[in-house]
XYZ file of C-alpha atoms in Angstrom:
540
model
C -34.451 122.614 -28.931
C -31.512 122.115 -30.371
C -32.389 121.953 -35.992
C -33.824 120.939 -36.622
C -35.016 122.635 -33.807
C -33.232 121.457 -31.322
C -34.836 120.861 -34.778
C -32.135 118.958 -36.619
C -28.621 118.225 -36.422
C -27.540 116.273 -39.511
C -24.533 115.065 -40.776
C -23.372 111.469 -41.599
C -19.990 110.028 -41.620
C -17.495 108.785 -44.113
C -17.157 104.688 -44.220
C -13.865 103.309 -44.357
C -10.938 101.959 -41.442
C -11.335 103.556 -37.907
C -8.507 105.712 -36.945
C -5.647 105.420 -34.786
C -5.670 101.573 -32.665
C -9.315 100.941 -33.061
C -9.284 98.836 -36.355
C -7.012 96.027 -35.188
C -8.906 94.979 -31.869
C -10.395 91.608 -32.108
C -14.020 91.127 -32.759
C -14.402 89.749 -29.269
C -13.607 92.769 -26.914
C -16.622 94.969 -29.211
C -19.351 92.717 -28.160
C -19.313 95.150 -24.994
C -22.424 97.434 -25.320
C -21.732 101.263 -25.584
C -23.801 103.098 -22.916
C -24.791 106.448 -23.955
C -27.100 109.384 -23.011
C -29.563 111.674 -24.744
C -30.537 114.991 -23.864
C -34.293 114.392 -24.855
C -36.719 111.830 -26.000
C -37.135 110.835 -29.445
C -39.830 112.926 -31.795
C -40.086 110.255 -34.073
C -38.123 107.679 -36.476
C -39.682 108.654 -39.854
C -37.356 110.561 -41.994
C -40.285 112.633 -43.311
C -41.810 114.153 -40.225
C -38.623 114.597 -38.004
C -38.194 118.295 -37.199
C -35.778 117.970 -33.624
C -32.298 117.616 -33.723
C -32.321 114.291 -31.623
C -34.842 112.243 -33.573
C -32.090 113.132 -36.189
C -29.054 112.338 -33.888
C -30.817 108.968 -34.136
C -31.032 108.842 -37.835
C -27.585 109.327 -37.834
C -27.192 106.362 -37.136
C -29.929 104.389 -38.560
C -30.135 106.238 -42.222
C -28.224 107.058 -45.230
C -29.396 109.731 -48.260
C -26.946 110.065 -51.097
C -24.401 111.430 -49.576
C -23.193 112.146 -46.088
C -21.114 113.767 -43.316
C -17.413 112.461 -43.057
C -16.405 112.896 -39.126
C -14.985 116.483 -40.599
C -18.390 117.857 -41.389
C -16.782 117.104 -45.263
C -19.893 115.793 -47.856
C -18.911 112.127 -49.156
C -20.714 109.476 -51.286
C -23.063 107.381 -49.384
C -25.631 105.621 -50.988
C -24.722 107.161 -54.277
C -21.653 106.270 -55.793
C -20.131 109.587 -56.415
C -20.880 113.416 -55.647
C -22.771 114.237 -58.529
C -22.055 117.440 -60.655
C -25.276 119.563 -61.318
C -25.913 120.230 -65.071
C -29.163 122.190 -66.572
C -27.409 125.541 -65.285
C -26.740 124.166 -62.048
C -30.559 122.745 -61.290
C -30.156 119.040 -62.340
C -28.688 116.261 -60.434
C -28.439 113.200 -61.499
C -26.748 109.947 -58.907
C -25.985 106.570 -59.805
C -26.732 104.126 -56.217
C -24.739 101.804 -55.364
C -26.233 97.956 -56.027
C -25.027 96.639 -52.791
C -26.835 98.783 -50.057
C -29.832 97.411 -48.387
C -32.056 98.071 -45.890
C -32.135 96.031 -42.296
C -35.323 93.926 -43.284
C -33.061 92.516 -46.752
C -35.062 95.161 -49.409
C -32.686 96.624 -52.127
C -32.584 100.373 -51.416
C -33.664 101.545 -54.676
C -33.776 105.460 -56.340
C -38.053 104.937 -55.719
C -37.376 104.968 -51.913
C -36.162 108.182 -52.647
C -38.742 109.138 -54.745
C -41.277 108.035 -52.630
C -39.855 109.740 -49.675
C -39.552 112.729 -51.106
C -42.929 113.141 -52.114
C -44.915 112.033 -49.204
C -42.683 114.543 -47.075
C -44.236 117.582 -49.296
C -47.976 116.369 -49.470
C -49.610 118.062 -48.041
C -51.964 115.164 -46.301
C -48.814 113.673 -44.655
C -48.459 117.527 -42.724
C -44.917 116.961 -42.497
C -44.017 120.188 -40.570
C -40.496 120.064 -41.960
C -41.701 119.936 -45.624
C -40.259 122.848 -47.051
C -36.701 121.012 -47.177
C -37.461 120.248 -50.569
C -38.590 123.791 -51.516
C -36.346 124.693 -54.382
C -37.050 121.422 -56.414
C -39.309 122.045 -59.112
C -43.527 122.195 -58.352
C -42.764 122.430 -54.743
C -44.763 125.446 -54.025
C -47.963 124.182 -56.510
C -47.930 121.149 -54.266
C -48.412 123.167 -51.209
C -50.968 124.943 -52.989
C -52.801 121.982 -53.843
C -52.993 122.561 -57.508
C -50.333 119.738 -58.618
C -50.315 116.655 -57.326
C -47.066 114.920 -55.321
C -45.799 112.817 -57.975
C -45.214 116.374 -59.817
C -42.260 117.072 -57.647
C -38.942 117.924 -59.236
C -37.629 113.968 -58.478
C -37.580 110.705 -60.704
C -36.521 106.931 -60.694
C -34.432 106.654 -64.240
C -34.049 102.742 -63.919
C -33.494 100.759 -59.958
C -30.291 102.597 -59.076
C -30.746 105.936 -60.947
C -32.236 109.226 -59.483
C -32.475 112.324 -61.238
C -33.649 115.883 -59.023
C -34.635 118.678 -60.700
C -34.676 122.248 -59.131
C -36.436 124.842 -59.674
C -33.307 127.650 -59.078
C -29.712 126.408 -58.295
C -29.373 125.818 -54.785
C -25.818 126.087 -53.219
C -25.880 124.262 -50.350
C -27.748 121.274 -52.325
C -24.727 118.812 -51.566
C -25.099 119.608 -47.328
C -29.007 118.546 -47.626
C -28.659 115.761 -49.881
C -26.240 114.575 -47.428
C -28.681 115.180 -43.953
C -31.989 116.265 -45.162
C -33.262 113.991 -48.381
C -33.585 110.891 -46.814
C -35.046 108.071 -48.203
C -37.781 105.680 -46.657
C -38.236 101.904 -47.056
C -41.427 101.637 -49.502
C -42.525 98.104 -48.134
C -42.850 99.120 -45.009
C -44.309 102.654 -45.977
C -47.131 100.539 -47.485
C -47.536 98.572 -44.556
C -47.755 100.616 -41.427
C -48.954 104.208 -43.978
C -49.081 107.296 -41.693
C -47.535 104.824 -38.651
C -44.513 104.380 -40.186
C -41.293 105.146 -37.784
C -43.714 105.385 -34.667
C -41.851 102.882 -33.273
C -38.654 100.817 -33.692
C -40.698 98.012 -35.137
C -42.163 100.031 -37.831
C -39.011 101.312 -40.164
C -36.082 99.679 -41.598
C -32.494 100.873 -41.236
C -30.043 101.376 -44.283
C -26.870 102.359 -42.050
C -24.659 101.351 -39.573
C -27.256 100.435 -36.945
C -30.735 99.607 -36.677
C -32.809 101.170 -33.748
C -34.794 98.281 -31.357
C -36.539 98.564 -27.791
C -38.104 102.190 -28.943
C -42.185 101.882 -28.633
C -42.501 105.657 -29.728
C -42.138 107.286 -25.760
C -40.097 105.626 -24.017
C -37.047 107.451 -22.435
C -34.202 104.456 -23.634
C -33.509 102.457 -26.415
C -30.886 100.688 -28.463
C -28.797 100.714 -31.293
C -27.767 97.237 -33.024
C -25.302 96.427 -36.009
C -27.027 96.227 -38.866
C -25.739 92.731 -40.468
C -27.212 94.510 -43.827
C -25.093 97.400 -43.844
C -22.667 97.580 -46.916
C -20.102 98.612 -44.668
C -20.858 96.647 -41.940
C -17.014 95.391 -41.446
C -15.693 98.411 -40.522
C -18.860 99.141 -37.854
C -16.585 97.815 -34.332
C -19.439 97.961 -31.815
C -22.155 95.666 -32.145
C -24.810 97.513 -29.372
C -25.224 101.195 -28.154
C -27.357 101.582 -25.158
C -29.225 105.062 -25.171
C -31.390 106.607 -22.097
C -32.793 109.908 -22.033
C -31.034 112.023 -19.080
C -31.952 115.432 -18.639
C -30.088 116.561 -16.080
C -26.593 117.216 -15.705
C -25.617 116.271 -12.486
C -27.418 112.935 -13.059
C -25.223 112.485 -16.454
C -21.956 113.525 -15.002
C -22.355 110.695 -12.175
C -22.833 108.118 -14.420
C -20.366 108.890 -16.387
C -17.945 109.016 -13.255
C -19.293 105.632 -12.073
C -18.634 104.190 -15.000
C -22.648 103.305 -15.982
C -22.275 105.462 -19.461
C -19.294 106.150 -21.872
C -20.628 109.238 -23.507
C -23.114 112.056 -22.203
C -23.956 115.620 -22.423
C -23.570 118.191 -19.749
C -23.811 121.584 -19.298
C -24.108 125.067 -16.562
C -22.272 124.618 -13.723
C -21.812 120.866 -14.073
C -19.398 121.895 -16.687
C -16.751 124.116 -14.064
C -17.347 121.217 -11.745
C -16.345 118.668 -13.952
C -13.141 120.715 -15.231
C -12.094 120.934 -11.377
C -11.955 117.322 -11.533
C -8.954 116.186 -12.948
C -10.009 112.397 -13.981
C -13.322 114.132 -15.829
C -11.475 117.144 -16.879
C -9.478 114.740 -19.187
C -12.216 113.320 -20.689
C -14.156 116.474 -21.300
C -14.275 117.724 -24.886
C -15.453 120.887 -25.967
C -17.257 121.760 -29.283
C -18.371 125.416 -30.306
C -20.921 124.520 -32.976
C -22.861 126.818 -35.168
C -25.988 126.037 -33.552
C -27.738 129.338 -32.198
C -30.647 129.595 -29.376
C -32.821 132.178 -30.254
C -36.517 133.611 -28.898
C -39.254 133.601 -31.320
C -42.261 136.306 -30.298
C -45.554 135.778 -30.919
C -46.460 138.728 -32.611
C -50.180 137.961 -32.619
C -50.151 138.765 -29.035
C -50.416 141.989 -27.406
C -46.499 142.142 -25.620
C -45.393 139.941 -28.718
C -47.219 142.133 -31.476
C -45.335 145.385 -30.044
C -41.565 146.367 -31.555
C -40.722 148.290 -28.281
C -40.977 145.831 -25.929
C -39.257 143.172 -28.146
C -36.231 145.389 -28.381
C -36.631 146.193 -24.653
C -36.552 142.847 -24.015
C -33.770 142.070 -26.111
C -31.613 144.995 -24.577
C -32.136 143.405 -20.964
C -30.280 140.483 -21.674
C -26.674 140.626 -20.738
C -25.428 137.368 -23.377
C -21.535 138.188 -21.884
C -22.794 136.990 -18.278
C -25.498 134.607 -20.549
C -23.012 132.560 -21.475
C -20.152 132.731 -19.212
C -22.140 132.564 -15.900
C -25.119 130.652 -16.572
C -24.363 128.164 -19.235
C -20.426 127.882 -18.203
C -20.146 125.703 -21.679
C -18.455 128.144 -24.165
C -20.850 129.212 -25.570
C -20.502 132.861 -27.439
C -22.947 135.867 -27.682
C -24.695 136.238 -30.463
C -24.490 138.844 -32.619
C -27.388 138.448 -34.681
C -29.049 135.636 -36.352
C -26.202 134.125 -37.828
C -23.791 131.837 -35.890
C -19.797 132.828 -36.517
C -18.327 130.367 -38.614
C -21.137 129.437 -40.930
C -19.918 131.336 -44.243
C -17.067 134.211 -45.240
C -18.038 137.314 -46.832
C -16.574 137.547 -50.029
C -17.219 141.526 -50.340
C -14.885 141.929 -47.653
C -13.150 138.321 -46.299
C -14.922 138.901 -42.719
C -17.023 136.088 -41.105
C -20.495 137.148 -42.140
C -22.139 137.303 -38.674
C -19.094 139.761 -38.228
C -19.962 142.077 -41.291
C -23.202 142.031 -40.580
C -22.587 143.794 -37.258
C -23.754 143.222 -33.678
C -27.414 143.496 -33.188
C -27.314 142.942 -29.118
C -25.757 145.091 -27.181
C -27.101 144.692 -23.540
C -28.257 148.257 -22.155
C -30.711 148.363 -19.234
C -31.286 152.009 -18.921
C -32.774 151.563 -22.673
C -34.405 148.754 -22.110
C -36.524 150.552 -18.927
C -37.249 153.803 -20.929
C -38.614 151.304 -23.997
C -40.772 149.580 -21.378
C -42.350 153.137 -19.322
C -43.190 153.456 -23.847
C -44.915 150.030 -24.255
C -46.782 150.686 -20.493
C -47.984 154.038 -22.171
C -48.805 152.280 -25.744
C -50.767 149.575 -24.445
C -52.618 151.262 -21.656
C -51.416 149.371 -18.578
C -49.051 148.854 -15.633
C -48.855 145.213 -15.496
C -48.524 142.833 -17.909
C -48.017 138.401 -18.026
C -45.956 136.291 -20.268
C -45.606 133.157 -20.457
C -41.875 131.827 -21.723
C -42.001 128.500 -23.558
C -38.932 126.240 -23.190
C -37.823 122.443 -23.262
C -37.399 121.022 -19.866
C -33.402 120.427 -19.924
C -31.354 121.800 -17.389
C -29.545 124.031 -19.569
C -33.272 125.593 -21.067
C -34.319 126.092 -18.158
C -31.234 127.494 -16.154
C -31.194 129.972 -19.543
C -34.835 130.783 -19.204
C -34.498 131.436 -15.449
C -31.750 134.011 -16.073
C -34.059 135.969 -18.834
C -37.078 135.805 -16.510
C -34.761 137.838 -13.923
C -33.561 140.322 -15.956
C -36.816 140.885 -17.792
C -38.596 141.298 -14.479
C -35.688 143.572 -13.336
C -35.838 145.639 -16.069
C -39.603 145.660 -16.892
C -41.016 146.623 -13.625
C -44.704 145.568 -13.332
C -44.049 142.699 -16.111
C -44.480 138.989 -14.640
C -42.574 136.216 -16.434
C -43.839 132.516 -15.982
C -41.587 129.608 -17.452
C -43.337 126.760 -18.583
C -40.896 123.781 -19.391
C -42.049 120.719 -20.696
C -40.455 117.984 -23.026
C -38.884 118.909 -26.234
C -41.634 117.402 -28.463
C -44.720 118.828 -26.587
C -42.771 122.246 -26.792
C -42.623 121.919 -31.062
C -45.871 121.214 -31.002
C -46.951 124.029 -29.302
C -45.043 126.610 -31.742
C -46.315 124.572 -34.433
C -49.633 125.463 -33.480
C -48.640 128.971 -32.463
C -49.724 128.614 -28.828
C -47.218 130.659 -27.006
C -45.932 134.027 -26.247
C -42.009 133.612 -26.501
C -40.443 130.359 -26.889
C -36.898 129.761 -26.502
C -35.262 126.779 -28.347
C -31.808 125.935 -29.998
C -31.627 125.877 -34.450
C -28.737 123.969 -35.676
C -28.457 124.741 -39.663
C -26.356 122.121 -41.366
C -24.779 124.010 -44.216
C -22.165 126.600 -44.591
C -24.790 129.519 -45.711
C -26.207 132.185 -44.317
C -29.834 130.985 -45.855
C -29.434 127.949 -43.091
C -30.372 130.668 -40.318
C -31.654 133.416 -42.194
C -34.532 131.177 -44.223
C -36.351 130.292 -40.551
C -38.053 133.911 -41.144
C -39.277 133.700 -44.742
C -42.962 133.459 -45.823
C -43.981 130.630 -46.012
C -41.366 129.002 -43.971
C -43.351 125.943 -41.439
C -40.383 126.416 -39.493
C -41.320 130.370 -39.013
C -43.391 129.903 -35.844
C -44.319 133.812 -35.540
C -45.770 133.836 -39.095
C -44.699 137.191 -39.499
C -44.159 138.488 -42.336
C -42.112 140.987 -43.878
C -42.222 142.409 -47.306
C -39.011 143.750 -47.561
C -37.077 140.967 -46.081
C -38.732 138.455 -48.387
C -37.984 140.908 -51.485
C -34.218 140.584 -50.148
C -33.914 136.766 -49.776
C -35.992 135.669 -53.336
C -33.429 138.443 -54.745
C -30.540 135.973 -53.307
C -32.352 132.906 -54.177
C -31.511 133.389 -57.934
C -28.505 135.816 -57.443
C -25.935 134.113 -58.975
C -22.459 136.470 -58.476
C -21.798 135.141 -55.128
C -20.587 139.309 -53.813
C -24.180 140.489 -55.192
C -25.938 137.337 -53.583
C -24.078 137.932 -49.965
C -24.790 141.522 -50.459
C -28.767 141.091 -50.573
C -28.326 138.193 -47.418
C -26.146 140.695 -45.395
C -29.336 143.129 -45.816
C -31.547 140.804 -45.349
C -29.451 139.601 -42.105
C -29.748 143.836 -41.130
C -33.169 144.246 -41.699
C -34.284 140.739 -39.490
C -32.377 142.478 -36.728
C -33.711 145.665 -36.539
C -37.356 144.179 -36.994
C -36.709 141.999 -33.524
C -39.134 139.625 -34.272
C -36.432 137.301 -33.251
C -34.236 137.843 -29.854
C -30.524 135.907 -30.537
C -29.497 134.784 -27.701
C -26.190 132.842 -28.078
C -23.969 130.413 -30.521
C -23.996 127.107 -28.729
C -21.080 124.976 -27.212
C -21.080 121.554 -26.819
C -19.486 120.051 -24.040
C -19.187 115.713 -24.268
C -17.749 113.990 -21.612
C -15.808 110.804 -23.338
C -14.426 107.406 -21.798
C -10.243 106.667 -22.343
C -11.675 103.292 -22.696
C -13.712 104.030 -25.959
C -11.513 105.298 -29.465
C -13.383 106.655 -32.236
C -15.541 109.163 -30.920
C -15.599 112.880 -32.709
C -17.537 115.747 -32.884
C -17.413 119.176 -35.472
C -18.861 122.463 -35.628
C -21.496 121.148 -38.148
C -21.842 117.264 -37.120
C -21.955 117.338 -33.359
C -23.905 114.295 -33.123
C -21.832 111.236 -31.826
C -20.737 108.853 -34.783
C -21.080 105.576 -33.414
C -19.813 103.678 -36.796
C -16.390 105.305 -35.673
C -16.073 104.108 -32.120
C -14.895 101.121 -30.637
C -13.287 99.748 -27.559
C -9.811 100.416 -27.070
């Protein structure tokens, strides 16, 4: 899945001029409709019960919160007229909107949208699995309780175009969510369709670039228009994207060679066959993001439950021949949960995945001796697991690969891969039904606590509900460290300690690799916005 998982990847883009040619080509030659791909289907179009990373790919162009993603990954105003700056010790925000943005059926977008978004996402009757995004504002947790109500939430409506958010300890990457995370929801519509709002295109209301149409909640394509509403509609060049769902590679790359689609995904070997091409090879970009694919274990189950075999199992995998063989893409080993790139040390000026040290070394002798233990411990010979995964080529070329070297090294162990579409497979860790589920987290801020807070009590995003005293000890001591050495101190321990447990098997830092007309300017990606930005793009 690729966080949100798989679950979101956030990140909105700066208005203003396009670069380079693009803003001086007449109107007339960007009535041509983009055609683009997607890697999966949709999860949903409501802001507060997205959790995968495309649903959010489409919000990126369909939604604004306060603030958003230039094309740099840098945090700029959006519908707030200024970054604010945080006063009350660092726990009180407080945004002037702007008066001229509007949403695509002609309501004012107004600080209650915000308001009202924000508090149906943590009620608990709305079962928003995503709802601890807004868990350090202020009464978060006695909502989830049940013993205050969701109008006691840490956020307020001071006047139409006022909001004020109060936290309950400062938060440093506050600025990265407000500007892919809080997003606000269009009240009239709320009202109207309740609990069926965003099921389909017909049932929410755009406040950016583009408004989505054609989507009836399953379908496999759909389509981005211009939203004539837009405050910044001028500088939007393209007036229609075309999006279908293609899940193969092969299938993307040839229509993208005939000419059918201006922008798609690929991956695995389509990748070294596309850079032997000389035409695609110049139109092939490559992006290594901070996105990591991990395994989660069920530790309810027996295999799941038992430390040996997780670290047997982690010790099989080979992540060098992972990621150079299978997915072909870029794509880096993982040291341990944290992605390079995400955050510096500032006890020692390293990358913090770095200092914290590598937690996979590949060793098969190890990894057999571990598994003759966990034969002995459980009482057996041969065991059965299932491995969850989305049904993309690149999932399930990766989850082919562990299957072999799990069986190889595991002798009497029998792995079965069950692939199915990225929504059915949240679902499914949601409700805890698997053994070991493999699926992509994309964090959208430049902390450690954007990886490391997936394994925290409480988390909804913590599929194995396990729980570990010590761990949790570490990270609230970091949530209200405020010495930035003595707060990366406690997360580097906290980073150590989540390793050795192995209740989580880090598999690699993802690559993206686009393949990108010459005809179409505009189009960029970053380590934390990998998302296309079709407000940038036009026709050259």
């Amino acid at each position: 899945m690729d966080k949100r998982v798989g679950l979101g990847l956030l990140g909105l883009v700066v208005m203003g001029t396009l670069a380079g040619c693009g803003a001086s080509k007449s109107a007339t030659s960007q009535n041509k409709a983009l055609n683009v791909t997607m890697p999966s289907e949709l999860q949903t179009a409501d802001p507060n019960k997205a959790t995968d990373a495309y649903s959010f790919y489409m919000m990126k162009q369909t939604t604004e919160g306060l603030y958003r993603q230039n094309k740099n990954g840098k945090v700029v105003p959006a519908i707030a007229t200024k970054i604010a700056t945080p006063t009350n010790n660092g726990k009180t925000y407080t945004s002037t909107l702007r008066h001229d943005a509007k949403w695509s059926n002609g309501d004012q977008v107004t600080a209650q949208d915000f308001v009202e978004s924000f508090r149906r996402q943590v009620d608990p009757t709305t079962k928003a699995q995503y709802a601890n995004r807004f868990a350090t504002f202020v009464n978060y947790d006695a909502i989830q309780k049940g013993t205050k109500q969701p109008s006691a939430l840490g956020v307020k409506a001071i006047g139409k175009y006022k909001l004020q958010i109060n936290l309950s300890r400062q938060n440093p990457s506050f600025n990265y969510e407000a500007a892919t995370e809080y997003l606000p929801v269009n009240r009239t519509l709320v009202k109207k369709y309740g609990a069926k709002y965003g099921t389909n295109s017909n049932r929410v209301a755009a406040n950016g670039p583009y408004v989505l149409k054609k989507w009836n909640g399953t379908k496999d394509n759909w389509e981005y228009v211009k939203n004539a509403k837009y405050y910044g509609a001028k500088s939007v060049k393209i007036k229609k994207i075309n999006v279908q769902v293609v899940k193969t590679d092969s299938t993307a790359e040839k229509l993208f060679a005939a000419g059918k689609v201006q922008e798609t995904k690929i991956s695995g070997t389509t990748v070294t066959g596309t850079a032997n091409n000389a035409k695609l090879k110049k139109q092939m970009r490559k992006t290594l993001t901070t996105a990591v694919s991990l395994q989660y274990f069920n530790t309810k189950t027996k295999l799941g439950g038992n430390q040996n075999f997780r670290t047997a199992a982690s010790l099989a995998i080979n992540r060098k021949v992972l990621t150079t063989k299978v997915n072909q893409d870029g794509s880096v080993p993982l040291k341990n949960m944290v992605a390079q790139g995400v955050a510096k040390d500032p006890n020692n000026g390293k990358d913090f995945a770095v200092s914290t040290g590598n937690y996979t070394q590949h060793n098969d002798a190890k990894a057999k001796r571990l598994w003759a233990k966990v034969k002995k411990e459980l009482g057996g010979s041969k065991f059965n697991i299932t491995l969850l995964t989305n049904d993309s080529d690149g999932s399930k070329n990766v989850a082919e690969y562990i299957q072999s070297q799990w069986e190889k090294d595991m002798p009497g162990l029998t792995v079965t891969i069950s692939s199915m579409p990225l929504t059915q497979q949240i679902n499914k860790m949601f409700k805890g039904s698997f053994d070991v589920s493999t699926f992509g987290w994309t964090g959208d801020e430049p902390d450690p606590t954007t990886d490391l807070d997936l394994f925290m009590k409480g988390n909804s995003v913590n599929f194995s509900n396990y729980v570990d005293k010590q761990y949790n000890k570490l990270m609230l001591a970091a949530q209200t460290e405020t010495n930035a050495k003595k707060r990366f101190a406690l997360l580097k321990a906290a980073s150590q300690r989540l390793s050795k447990l192995g209740v989580f098997n880090p598999l690699y830092q993802q690559a993206q690799v686009n393949l990108v007309s010459s005809k179409v300017g505009g189009i960029t990606y970053s380590t934390f916005s990998t998302a296309a930005q079709y407000r940038y793009a036009y026709w050259k």
